[in-house]
Amino acid sequence: MKSKEIIIQYTPRFPELHEALEKFRFCVFVMHRRAGKTVMAINHLIKQALLCDKPFGHFAFIAPFRTQAKSIAWEYAKHYTAVLPRTVNESELSITLPSRNGSAKIRLFGADNPDALRGLYYDFVVMDEVAQCKAEVWQEVIRPSLADRDGRCLFIGTPQGPNLFRDLFSLAQKEENTDWFAASYPISKTNVLDLEEVERIKAELGPDAFAREFLCDFNVAAATTLIPLALIQEAMRREYPEHVWKDSPLIVGVDVARYGDDSSVITLRQGLVVHPQLIYKGLSLTDLCGRVVSLYNEKKPAVLFVDAIGVGAGLVDRLRELGIPVVEALASARAIKADKFVNRRAEMYTELADWLKAGGKLPDDPSLAEELAAQEYEFTSTGKMLLLKKDKIKEKIGRSPDKSDSLALCWFNAAPITTEEYHAGLKFNTEADIAYEPLEY
Ligand SMILES: Nc1ncnc2c1ncn2[C@@H]1O[C@H](COP(=O)(O)OP(=O)(O)OP(=O)(O)O)[C@@H](O)[C@H]1O
Ligand SMILES: [Mg+2]
């Protein structure tokens, strides 16, 4: 019988890289942003799965965070396999395809949870955005799991200073490592983006970030993350008995959704503990107002911060009409320590980071962890600290950081951490103390 031909709608941008992937066991591709890395890697996995002649083929795509794998690569994986007879498992993030020897499974993982990757075997692994993945994931988890079936691995990403990715790139370039292949594709080599767009990006990013993200330069130091992932994860594992936080003043932060896809998030903090966040998607401003009023009446927080940028201003007005005392929180306002921070946003995230170092407990929520870890900082020429702009964070994680913004609001004003401080008279600033001077950032 003639076999049926199925065509996958994918035309490789870089056919030579697919060839290298067939030839070499370990490939390290350093490529600029938006080059088409993730699409290429997913399509290579699909082809390998279909051609796999070992029984129960097992293929993995690893992004730095599971939420990231889900928001970006999962859509690509479903899109490109749509024409194939397949079984999709949404909760496991896996797709099972027919292969030469039965079936093969492609699974998506996050390097933020190495335990989910342990104890399995792999025929082919893709590590996407290697620079952001923990080194142990490769060394301790993936490398050993490739041993039984002569598994292969593709490392792909954009440079972020000296780390695992750079080490693997150097290793792959050494002549004696005949199993390894290295390729670098800066923007000048791909013609993927038009020149005007490249010029615009260059002006927006500044020279360092452009050299890193588009010229694939490992020598430029990585943008610095404000809160290391390890600290976030440790904070999510902490447990405190009730007496530690029960009498601390309740601080509430309300981040209001701006667009249809965003969520409104309410955060409740007491001393060293942040409770699980309340998340509302698609709620009208009137309904959100109702939730805030009942929360206020029930819990009588010591202070209620409401993000007052854009639609949030409407919520502030409405709550005030109803007699609820709210503090209007403008992240773009001038910092309290204006000599150190460009705006309140940088200042409140820094206080949140200090609180985490002091032992703060966060609710265990991987997407909150991802949003917090995405906050990068740098210094202006006048030495003030500045956080990565929100639309850049959106590009990076594929959504608005609503949860981390709501959390950071709990530090909008220097709020007392302990019950003792609170009772000793260290009260919150009132809005009258705050000079609102919306800045450019
Ligand atoms: N071979 C291809 N044919 C057509 N479109 C493609 C191809 N490869 C990538 N694209 C498109 O280019 C865009 C970027 O692709 P992709 O997400 O794979 O890039 P990336 O290099 O992983 O980007 P980032 O650096 O943001 O992670 C997407 O819109 C994708 O659909
Ligand atoms: Mg990508």
Short mmCIF file of C-alpha atoms and ligand atoms in Angstrom, two decimals:
data_model
loop_
_atom_site.label_atom_id
_atom_site.label_comp_id
_atom_site.label_asym_id
_atom_site.label_seq_id
_atom_site.Cartn_x
_atom_site.Cartn_y
_atom_site.Cartn_z
CA MET A 1 0.00 0.00 0.00
CA LYS A 2 1.25 3.49 -0.85
CA SER A 3 1.93 5.47 2.28
CA LYS A 4 -0.04 8.68 2.72
CA GLU A 5 1.86 11.94 2.38
CA ILE A 6 1.31 14.57 5.05
CA ILE A 7 2.79 18.04 4.63
CA ILE A 8 3.80 20.12 7.65
CA GLN A 9 3.57 23.84 6.91
CA TYR A 10 7.13 24.64 7.90
CA THR A 11 9.81 25.98 5.58
CA PRO A 12 13.13 26.06 7.43
CA ARG A 13 14.79 29.44 7.60
CA PHE A 14 18.12 27.72 8.22
CA PRO A 15 18.18 24.33 6.44
CA GLU A 16 21.93 24.02 7.12
CA LEU A 17 21.23 23.95 10.85
CA HIS A 18 18.76 21.09 10.47
CA GLU A 19 21.49 19.26 8.55
CA ALA A 20 23.97 19.86 11.37
CA LEU A 21 21.39 18.51 13.80
CA GLU A 22 21.22 15.26 11.80
CA LYS A 23 25.00 14.93 11.79
CA PHE A 24 26.15 15.91 15.27
CA ARG A 25 25.01 14.56 18.61
CA PHE A 26 25.29 17.87 20.46
CA CYS A 27 24.59 21.19 18.77
CA VAL A 28 24.92 24.69 20.23
CA PHE A 29 23.21 27.41 18.20
CA VAL A 30 23.68 30.97 19.35
CA MET A 31 21.12 33.11 17.59
CA HIS A 32 19.70 36.59 17.84
CA ARG A 33 16.24 37.38 19.19
CA ARG A 34 13.29 36.58 16.91
CA ALA A 35 15.52 34.57 14.56
CA GLY A 36 13.08 31.67 14.67
CA LYS A 37 14.89 29.51 17.25
CA THR A 38 11.88 28.09 19.01
CA VAL A 39 10.01 27.30 15.77
CA MET A 40 13.09 25.58 14.37
CA ALA A 41 13.64 23.52 17.52
CA ILE A 42 10.01 22.41 17.78
CA ASN A 43 9.94 21.36 14.13
CA HIS A 44 13.14 19.42 14.50
CA LEU A 45 11.68 17.57 17.48
CA ILE A 46 8.54 16.73 15.49
CA LYS A 47 10.59 15.31 12.62
CA GLN A 48 12.80 13.28 14.97
CA ALA A 49 9.75 11.90 16.77
CA LEU A 50 8.11 10.81 13.50
CA LEU A 51 11.32 9.17 12.27
CA CYS A 52 12.20 7.54 15.59
CA ASP A 53 12.78 3.82 15.12
CA LYS A 54 13.16 2.96 18.78
CA PRO A 55 10.08 1.89 20.71
CA PHE A 56 8.44 4.52 22.94
CA GLY A 57 10.43 7.45 21.61
CA HIS A 58 10.72 10.23 24.19
CA PHE A 59 11.51 13.82 23.23
CA ALA A 60 11.76 16.89 25.45
CA PHE A 61 11.61 20.62 24.93
CA ILE A 62 12.85 22.56 27.96
CA ALA A 63 12.27 26.28 28.45
CA PRO A 64 13.61 28.14 31.52
CA PHE A 65 10.09 28.14 33.00
CA ARG A 66 7.21 25.76 32.45
CA THR A 67 4.84 28.72 32.10
CA GLN A 68 7.10 30.04 29.32
CA ALA A 69 7.12 26.66 27.56
CA LYS A 70 3.35 26.68 27.77
CA SER A 71 2.81 30.24 26.58
CA ILE A 72 5.18 30.07 23.60
CA ALA A 73 6.41 26.63 22.52
CA TRP A 74 3.20 24.75 23.29
CA GLU A 75 1.26 26.80 20.75
CA TYR A 76 3.93 26.16 18.11
CA ALA A 77 3.96 22.42 18.92
CA LYS A 78 0.19 22.13 18.55
CA HIS A 79 0.16 24.28 15.42
CA TYR A 80 2.81 22.32 13.54
CA THR A 81 1.41 18.89 14.50
CA ALA A 82 -2.21 19.81 13.71
CA VAL A 83 -2.09 17.93 10.39
CA LEU A 84 -0.81 14.72 12.03
CA PRO A 85 -2.75 11.96 13.77
CA ARG A 86 -1.80 12.89 17.33
CA THR A 87 -2.88 12.76 20.95
CA VAL A 88 -2.59 16.02 22.86
CA ASN A 89 -2.37 16.02 26.64
CA GLU A 90 -2.86 19.60 27.87
CA SER A 91 -2.10 18.96 31.53
CA GLU A 92 1.13 17.08 30.82
CA LEU A 93 2.02 19.42 27.91
CA SER A 94 2.68 16.41 25.71
CA ILE A 95 1.89 15.35 22.17
CA THR A 96 2.08 11.71 21.11
CA LEU A 97 2.76 11.08 17.44
CA PRO A 98 2.97 7.93 15.34
CA SER A 99 6.60 6.89 14.75
CA ARG A 100 8.41 4.21 12.75
CA ASN A 101 8.22 1.84 15.68
CA GLY A 102 4.88 2.60 17.28
CA SER A 103 4.59 6.00 18.87
CA ALA A 104 6.78 8.79 20.20
CA LYS A 105 6.01 11.43 22.77
CA ILE A 106 7.14 15.07 22.76
CA ARG A 107 6.90 16.73 26.16
CA LEU A 108 7.42 20.32 27.25
CA PHE A 109 9.13 21.09 30.55
CA GLY A 110 10.40 24.03 32.58
CA ALA A 111 13.97 24.10 33.94
CA ASP A 112 12.47 25.72 37.04
CA ASN A 113 11.28 22.27 38.11
CA PRO A 114 14.18 19.86 37.49
CA ASP A 115 12.42 17.14 39.51
CA ALA A 116 9.82 16.71 36.76
CA LEU A 117 12.67 15.90 34.36
CA ARG A 118 14.45 13.39 36.54
CA GLY A 119 14.24 9.64 36.17
CA LEU A 120 13.24 9.69 32.50
CA TYR A 121 15.14 8.78 29.32
CA TYR A 122 15.31 10.99 26.25
CA ASP A 123 16.07 10.41 22.57
CA PHE A 124 16.37 14.10 21.83
CA VAL A 125 16.28 17.14 24.09
CA VAL A 126 16.03 20.80 23.19
CA MET A 127 17.18 23.30 25.80
CA ASP A 128 15.74 26.64 24.69
CA GLU A 129 17.11 29.92 26.13
CA VAL A 130 19.96 27.97 27.74
CA ALA A 131 21.43 31.16 29.23
CA GLN A 132 18.43 31.41 31.54
CA CYS A 133 18.40 27.74 32.59
CA LYS A 134 20.11 26.46 35.70
CA ALA A 135 23.40 24.73 34.85
CA GLU A 136 22.51 21.70 37.03
CA VAL A 137 19.60 20.85 34.77
CA TRP A 138 22.02 19.93 31.99
CA GLN A 139 24.82 18.50 34.11
CA GLU A 140 22.86 16.54 36.68
CA VAL A 141 19.56 15.74 35.02
CA ILE A 142 19.65 15.80 31.22
CA ARG A 143 23.17 14.56 30.42
CA PRO A 144 22.80 11.29 32.38
CA SER A 145 19.34 10.68 30.90
CA LEU A 146 20.72 10.69 27.34
CA ALA A 147 23.04 7.78 28.09
CA ASP A 148 20.77 4.74 27.63
CA ARG A 149 19.49 5.54 24.12
CA ASP A 150 22.39 7.52 22.71
CA GLY A 151 20.18 10.61 23.02
CA ARG A 152 20.99 13.94 21.40
CA CYS A 153 20.69 17.53 22.57
CA LEU A 154 20.24 20.92 20.96
CA PHE A 155 21.20 23.99 23.01
CA ILE A 156 19.73 27.12 21.58
CA GLY A 157 19.41 30.71 22.73
CA THR A 158 20.71 34.25 22.88
CA PRO A 159 23.83 35.11 24.94
CA GLN A 160 23.55 36.52 28.43
CA GLY A 161 27.11 36.99 29.55
CA PRO A 162 29.33 34.22 30.91
CA ASN A 163 27.28 31.20 31.97
CA LEU A 164 26.48 27.61 30.97
CA PHE A 165 25.54 28.64 27.44
CA ARG A 166 28.88 30.30 26.79
CA ASP A 167 30.76 27.35 28.26
CA LEU A 168 28.87 24.92 26.01
CA PHE A 169 29.47 27.14 22.99
CA SER A 170 33.25 27.15 23.68
CA LEU A 171 33.26 23.42 24.24
CA ALA A 172 31.41 22.79 20.97
CA GLN A 173 33.94 24.91 19.06
CA LYS A 174 36.92 22.75 20.12
CA GLU A 175 38.17 20.56 17.29
CA GLU A 176 38.69 17.54 19.48
CA ASN A 177 35.02 17.47 20.41
CA THR A 178 33.91 15.75 17.24
CA ASP A 179 30.42 15.01 18.56
CA TRP A 180 29.77 18.70 19.03
CA PHE A 181 28.82 21.46 16.60
CA ALA A 182 28.66 25.22 17.22
CA ALA A 183 27.06 27.98 15.15
CA SER A 184 26.56 31.68 15.77
CA TYR A 185 23.89 33.63 13.89
CA PRO A 186 23.99 37.35 14.66
CA ILE A 187 21.50 39.63 12.92
CA SER A 188 23.95 40.37 10.08
CA LYS A 189 23.85 36.71 9.05
CA THR A 190 20.13 36.02 8.91
CA ASN A 191 18.20 38.77 7.06
CA VAL A 192 15.20 37.83 9.15
CA LEU A 193 14.37 41.39 10.26
CA ASP A 194 14.34 44.42 8.01
CA LEU A 195 17.07 47.01 8.43
CA GLU A 196 14.78 49.81 9.63
CA GLU A 197 13.36 47.58 12.32
CA VAL A 198 16.90 46.65 13.39
CA GLU A 199 17.80 50.36 13.66
CA ARG A 200 14.70 51.01 15.78
CA ILE A 201 15.53 48.09 18.07
CA LYS A 202 19.12 49.31 18.38
CA ALA A 203 17.96 52.78 19.50
CA GLU A 204 15.48 51.30 21.96
CA LEU A 205 17.77 48.73 23.53
CA GLY A 206 20.98 50.69 23.87
CA PRO A 207 24.42 49.36 22.88
CA ASP A 208 24.90 46.64 25.52
CA ALA A 209 21.58 44.91 25.16
CA PHE A 210 21.81 45.18 21.36
CA ALA A 211 25.25 43.57 21.35
CA ARG A 212 23.96 40.75 23.51
CA GLU A 213 20.57 40.13 21.96
CA PHE A 214 21.25 40.86 18.29
CA LEU A 215 25.01 40.62 17.75
CA CYS A 216 25.24 37.47 19.88
CA ASP A 217 28.10 38.83 21.96
CA PHE A 218 28.92 36.74 25.04
CA ASN A 219 31.33 39.36 26.36
CA VAL A 220 28.66 41.84 27.34
CA ALA A 221 27.52 41.22 30.89
CA ALA A 222 23.97 39.99 31.29
CA ALA A 223 21.28 42.35 32.46
CA THR A 224 21.03 41.76 36.16
CA THR A 225 17.99 40.10 37.61
CA LEU A 226 16.79 41.88 40.71
CA ILE A 227 15.66 38.77 42.56
CA PRO A 228 17.48 35.48 41.92
CA LEU A 229 15.18 32.57 41.12
CA ALA A 230 16.71 30.50 43.93
CA LEU A 231 15.61 33.14 46.45
CA ILE A 232 12.09 33.24 45.00
CA GLN A 233 11.79 29.46 45.15
CA GLU A 234 13.15 29.36 48.69
CA ALA A 235 10.58 32.01 49.71
CA MET A 236 7.82 29.89 48.17
CA ARG A 237 8.88 26.86 50.25
CA ARG A 238 9.00 28.72 53.57
CA GLU A 239 6.35 28.04 56.21
CA TYR A 240 5.60 30.17 59.27
CA PRO A 241 3.31 29.32 62.17
CA GLU A 242 0.31 31.62 62.46
CA HIS A 243 1.57 33.49 65.53
CA VAL A 244 4.45 34.92 63.49
CA TRP A 245 2.17 36.92 61.20
CA LYS A 246 -1.35 36.89 62.68
CA ASP A 247 -1.08 40.22 64.52
CA SER A 248 0.84 42.05 61.82
CA PRO A 249 -1.05 44.79 60.00
CA LEU A 250 -2.74 43.67 56.84
CA ILE A 251 -1.47 45.41 53.70
CA VAL A 252 -3.42 45.01 50.49
CA GLY A 253 -2.20 45.70 46.93
CA VAL A 254 -4.67 45.82 44.03
CA ASP A 255 -3.35 45.69 40.47
CA VAL A 256 -6.11 46.47 37.98
CA ALA A 257 -6.25 44.67 34.61
CA ARG A 258 -5.68 47.03 31.73
CA TYR A 259 -6.55 44.83 28.77
CA GLY A 260 -8.83 41.88 28.12
CA ASP A 261 -6.08 39.29 28.57
CA ASP A 262 -4.67 40.78 31.76
CA SER A 263 -5.88 39.80 35.21
CA SER A 264 -6.75 41.98 38.18
CA VAL A 265 -4.81 40.68 41.15
CA ILE A 266 -5.25 41.36 44.86
CA THR A 267 -2.36 40.62 47.22
CA LEU A 268 -2.65 40.39 51.01
CA ARG A 269 0.50 40.71 53.10
CA GLN A 270 0.89 40.38 56.83
CA GLY A 271 4.40 40.88 58.17
CA LEU A 272 6.61 38.16 56.76
CA VAL A 273 3.82 36.36 54.95
CA VAL A 274 2.09 37.00 51.65
CA HIS A 275 -1.12 34.98 51.33
CA PRO A 276 -2.21 33.24 48.09
CA GLN A 277 -3.19 35.96 45.63
CA LEU A 278 -6.77 36.57 44.47
CA ILE A 279 -6.84 36.57 40.68
CA TYR A 280 -9.72 37.82 38.55
CA LYS A 281 -9.78 37.52 34.79
CA GLY A 282 -12.44 39.31 32.72
CA LEU A 283 -14.01 41.02 35.74
CA SER A 284 -15.66 44.42 35.11
CA LEU A 285 -14.40 47.42 37.08
CA THR A 286 -17.74 47.52 38.96
CA ASP A 287 -17.41 43.85 39.96
CA LEU A 288 -13.78 44.33 40.98
CA CYS A 289 -14.85 47.35 43.05
CA GLY A 290 -17.47 45.16 44.77
CA ARG A 291 -14.80 42.55 45.66
CA VAL A 292 -12.47 45.21 47.06
CA VAL A 293 -15.27 46.77 49.15
CA SER A 294 -16.27 43.43 50.68
CA LEU A 295 -12.63 42.54 51.31
CA TYR A 296 -12.15 45.92 53.01
CA ASN A 297 -15.26 45.48 55.18
CA GLU A 298 -14.36 41.95 56.15
CA LYS A 299 -10.65 42.35 56.83
CA LYS A 300 -10.21 46.07 57.57
CA PRO A 301 -6.66 46.31 56.20
CA ALA A 302 -4.25 48.83 57.67
CA VAL A 303 -3.62 50.13 54.20
CA LEU A 304 -5.07 49.52 50.77
CA PHE A 305 -2.87 50.35 47.77
CA VAL A 306 -4.59 50.56 44.41
CA ASP A 307 -2.60 50.83 41.22
CA ALA A 308 -3.88 54.13 39.84
CA ILE A 309 -2.42 54.09 36.35
CA GLY A 310 -4.98 54.01 33.52
CA VAL A 311 -8.23 52.22 34.40
CA GLY A 312 -7.06 51.86 38.02
CA ALA A 313 -7.77 55.60 38.50
CA GLY A 314 -11.47 54.84 37.97
CA LEU A 315 -11.37 52.23 40.71
CA VAL A 316 -9.66 54.67 43.10
CA ASP A 317 -12.40 57.28 42.48
CA ARG A 318 -15.21 54.80 42.91
CA LEU A 319 -13.76 53.38 46.15
CA ARG A 320 -13.38 56.88 47.54
CA GLU A 321 -16.98 57.73 46.66
CA LEU A 322 -17.93 54.67 48.69
CA GLY A 323 -15.92 55.96 51.63
CA ILE A 324 -13.12 53.39 51.43
CA PRO A 325 -9.72 54.91 52.29
CA VAL A 326 -7.37 53.93 49.51
CA VAL A 327 -3.83 54.99 48.75
CA GLU A 328 -3.45 55.85 45.10
CA ALA A 329 -0.34 53.99 43.96
CA LEU A 330 1.42 55.31 40.89
CA ALA A 331 4.41 53.15 40.02
CA SER A 332 5.73 55.92 37.78
CA ALA A 333 5.71 58.45 40.64
CA ARG A 334 8.94 59.95 41.90
CA ALA A 335 10.75 57.65 44.29
CA ILE A 336 10.82 58.40 48.02
CA LYS A 337 14.61 57.96 47.85
CA ALA A 338 14.75 59.94 44.63
CA ASP A 339 18.57 60.02 44.64
CA LYS A 340 18.68 56.23 44.40
CA PHE A 341 15.74 55.19 42.24
CA VAL A 342 14.32 56.53 39.00
CA ASN A 343 10.75 55.90 40.11
CA ARG A 344 8.59 54.25 42.72
CA ARG A 345 8.41 51.05 40.69
CA ALA A 346 12.16 50.43 41.07
CA GLU A 347 11.94 51.38 44.73
CA MET A 348 9.06 49.12 45.68
CA TYR A 349 10.51 46.10 43.88
CA THR A 350 13.80 46.69 45.72
CA GLU A 351 11.99 46.76 49.06
CA LEU A 352 10.21 43.57 48.09
CA ALA A 353 13.61 42.01 47.29
CA ASP A 354 14.95 43.10 50.70
CA TRP A 355 11.90 41.60 52.41
CA LEU A 356 12.54 38.28 50.62
CA LYS A 357 16.14 38.34 51.85
CA ALA A 358 14.82 39.05 55.35
CA GLY A 359 12.78 35.82 55.26
CA GLY A 360 9.51 36.71 53.52
CA LYS A 361 7.18 33.88 52.52
CA LEU A 362 5.51 33.93 49.10
CA PRO A 363 2.58 31.81 47.91
CA ASP A 364 3.81 28.83 45.89
CA ASP A 365 2.92 29.90 42.36
CA PRO A 366 5.23 29.22 39.35
CA SER A 367 3.84 32.05 37.25
CA LEU A 368 4.45 34.54 40.06
CA ALA A 369 8.03 33.16 40.26
CA GLU A 370 8.51 33.70 36.54
CA GLU A 371 7.20 37.27 36.70
CA LEU A 372 9.48 38.13 39.62
CA ALA A 373 12.54 36.55 38.00
CA ALA A 374 11.89 38.57 34.82
CA GLN A 375 12.51 41.87 36.63
CA GLU A 376 15.90 43.12 35.53
CA TYR A 377 17.61 46.31 36.57
CA GLU A 378 20.28 48.68 35.40
CA PHE A 379 21.62 52.09 36.37
CA THR A 380 21.14 55.39 34.56
CA SER A 381 24.11 57.65 33.82
CA THR A 382 23.27 59.57 37.02
CA GLY A 383 23.53 56.37 39.04
CA LYS A 384 19.84 55.84 39.71
CA MET A 385 18.35 52.41 39.56
CA LEU A 386 15.82 51.59 36.89
CA LEU A 387 13.79 48.44 36.21
CA LEU A 388 13.19 46.90 32.81
CA LYS A 389 10.15 48.58 31.26
CA LYS A 390 6.89 46.73 31.60
CA ASP A 391 6.34 46.23 27.87
CA LYS A 392 9.78 44.58 27.67
CA ILE A 393 8.79 42.20 30.45
CA LYS A 394 5.63 41.46 28.53
CA GLU A 395 7.70 40.58 25.46
CA LYS A 396 9.95 38.40 27.55
CA ILE A 397 7.32 36.30 29.31
CA GLY A 398 4.45 36.64 26.86
CA ARG A 399 2.03 38.33 29.28
CA SER A 400 1.67 41.24 31.65
CA PRO A 401 3.35 40.68 35.07
CA ASP A 402 0.07 41.28 36.92
CA LYS A 403 0.86 39.05 39.88
CA SER A 404 4.29 40.47 40.62
CA ASP A 405 3.03 44.05 40.15
CA SER A 406 0.20 43.46 42.60
CA LEU A 407 2.71 41.98 45.05
CA ALA A 408 5.13 44.88 44.71
CA LEU A 409 2.31 47.34 45.46
CA CYS A 410 2.40 46.08 49.05
CA TRP A 411 5.70 48.00 49.29
CA PHE A 412 4.43 51.16 47.62
CA ASN A 413 5.15 53.10 50.78
CA ALA A 414 7.85 52.10 53.20
CA ALA A 415 5.56 49.79 55.14
CA PRO A 416 6.53 48.43 58.55
CA ILE A 417 7.57 44.82 58.34
CA THR A 418 6.94 43.68 61.88
CA THR A 419 4.09 44.10 64.30
CA GLU A 420 6.49 45.76 66.77
CA GLU A 421 7.43 48.43 64.26
CA TYR A 422 3.79 49.04 63.51
CA HIS A 423 2.80 49.43 67.15
CA ALA A 424 5.88 51.54 67.84
CA GLY A 425 4.25 54.16 65.66
CA LEU A 426 5.95 53.60 62.35
CA LYS A 427 2.83 54.26 60.33
CA PHE A 428 2.27 54.35 56.63
CA ASN A 429 2.70 57.53 54.70
CA THR A 430 -0.58 58.97 53.63
CA GLU A 431 -1.04 60.03 50.07
CA ALA A 432 -0.56 63.66 51.11
CA ASP A 433 3.11 62.86 51.72
CA ILE A 434 3.67 61.61 48.24
CA ALA A 435 4.77 63.90 45.46
CA TYR A 436 3.23 62.46 42.33
CA GLU A 437 5.37 63.34 39.43
CA PRO A 438 4.74 60.84 36.68
CA LEU A 439 7.99 60.37 34.82
CA GLU A 440 8.82 59.10 31.40
CA TYR A 441 9.78 55.61 32.54
N1 LIG B 1 10.63 29.01 9.41
C1 LIG B 1 9.76 29.95 9.67
N2 LIG B 1 8.84 30.31 8.78
C2 LIG B 1 7.95 31.30 9.05
N3 LIG B 1 7.88 31.99 10.20
C3 LIG B 1 8.76 31.68 11.13
C4 LIG B 1 9.75 30.67 10.93
N4 LIG B 1 10.50 30.59 12.03
C5 LIG B 1 9.99 31.53 12.88
N5 LIG B 1 8.96 32.18 12.34
C6 LIG B 1 8.18 33.27 12.97
O1 LIG B 1 9.11 34.23 13.49
C7 LIG B 1 8.72 34.67 14.77
C8 LIG B 1 9.81 34.35 15.78
O2 LIG B 1 9.95 32.95 15.87
P1 LIG B 1 10.47 32.23 17.20
O3 LIG B 1 9.57 32.48 18.33
O4 LIG B 1 10.79 30.82 16.86
O5 LIG B 1 11.83 33.05 17.35
P2 LIG B 1 12.90 33.02 18.54
O6 LIG B 1 14.23 33.16 17.90
O7 LIG B 1 12.67 31.83 19.38
O8 LIG B 1 12.49 34.36 19.27
P3 LIG B 1 12.84 34.82 20.80
O9 LIG B 1 14.23 35.31 20.75
O10 LIG B 1 11.84 35.90 21.05
O11 LIG B 1 12.64 33.61 21.66
C9 LIG B 1 7.39 33.99 15.08
O12 LIG B 1 6.35 34.85 14.70
C10 LIG B 1 7.41 32.77 14.19
O13 LIG B 1 6.12 32.31 13.85
MG MG B 2 12.27 31.58 21.41
#
